[in-house]
DNA sequence: CATTTGCACTTGCAATTCGCAAGCAAATAT
DNA sequence: ATATTTGCTTGCGAATTGCAAGTGCAAATG
């Protein structure tokens, strides 16, 4: 696994040290908005992430305390990944990425999600954080 | 210059296709919060970005319409980079990265900026966008 | 007018990281 | 007992990164 080094003490820079690549925030997106929680589910996303990259990013995210890894309730050969509060706090970042992408890039965004975000951003953020929290308890 | 390819039509993914690396958002941060506008100024940031990476990212950002490049008013051998509206719209993303980094990573954040962000996020976003707009006109 | 300085890159190259395919081991399913 | 599912690990060629040095141009200096 790549070791994380801090390039400066600027908050933007330290955030990007953890989240600043093309895959990490997609994993978090899948957990928050698609309710995914297993390795196999993450592999099935439209962006087709490579298996070694996924394994590496999950390990970094666990090490950095954004998610926890536990043996699944139904199968011992499966793991369940859940967001911690630190991980849940990335939801506002992901939401801003959704809004920017939907406005400025050719995308196909979920209309109901877009309506929800535009009618009340912070309410939507809290709703998805709460949904993910409930998943973590189940 | 790297050509940009879209991995999927998800808004998060398309945003990350442009912004998802360790350097791009630092350039935008320097333009928005430090008022930087030249190649030499970007090189002086604490994170010490390599010159070829900077040149590449500036070219991508220009191609993607987040900033414009123009000969400087004072010197013909200098260029001035300014944010477009598309570029200014990344300010909310940067703000969320500031808040997440300041909360969860060991950072040294500007206390007056933090107070400003916590007392009214959207007001602060609009203020820094307006400051950058005024710079672009000057 | 020749020379130096500053600025904005460009080039070369070694090292790291990525992405694809294949392989592997343990737990289930048949 | 055998096959399949699940979650990785490994190997390797290709792409990207990071560092150092070099280039070209304009303005300042002598």
CSV table of C-alpha atoms (C1' of nucleotides) in Angstrom, one decimal, chain A residues 23 50-53 57 75-77, chain C residues 17-22 27-29:
chain,number,residue,atom,x,y,z
A,23,UNK,CA,-10.9,6.7,-7.6
A,50,UNK,CA,-8.9,-2.3,-11.4
A,51,UNK,CA,-8.9,-4.8,-8.6
A,52,UNK,CA,-5.5,-3.9,-7.3
A,53,UNK,CA,-6.3,-0.2,-7.2
A,57,UNK,CA,-7.7,2.4,-1.9
A,75,UNK,CA,-21.0,-14.9,4.9
A,76,UNK,CA,-17.6,-15.3,6.5
A,77,UNK,CA,-15.9,-15.0,3.1
C,17,DT,C1',2.0,4.3,-10.3
C,18,DC,C1',-1.6,2.5,-13.2
C,19,DG,C1',-4.3,-0.9,-15.6
C,20,DC,C1',-5.1,-5.2,-17.4
C,21,DA,C1',-4.9,-10.2,-17.0
C,22,DA,C1',-4.1,-14.1,-14.5
C,27,DA,C1',-15.6,-20.1,2.4
C,28,DT,C1',-20.0,-21.6,0.2
C,29,DA,C1',-23.0,-23.9,-2.9
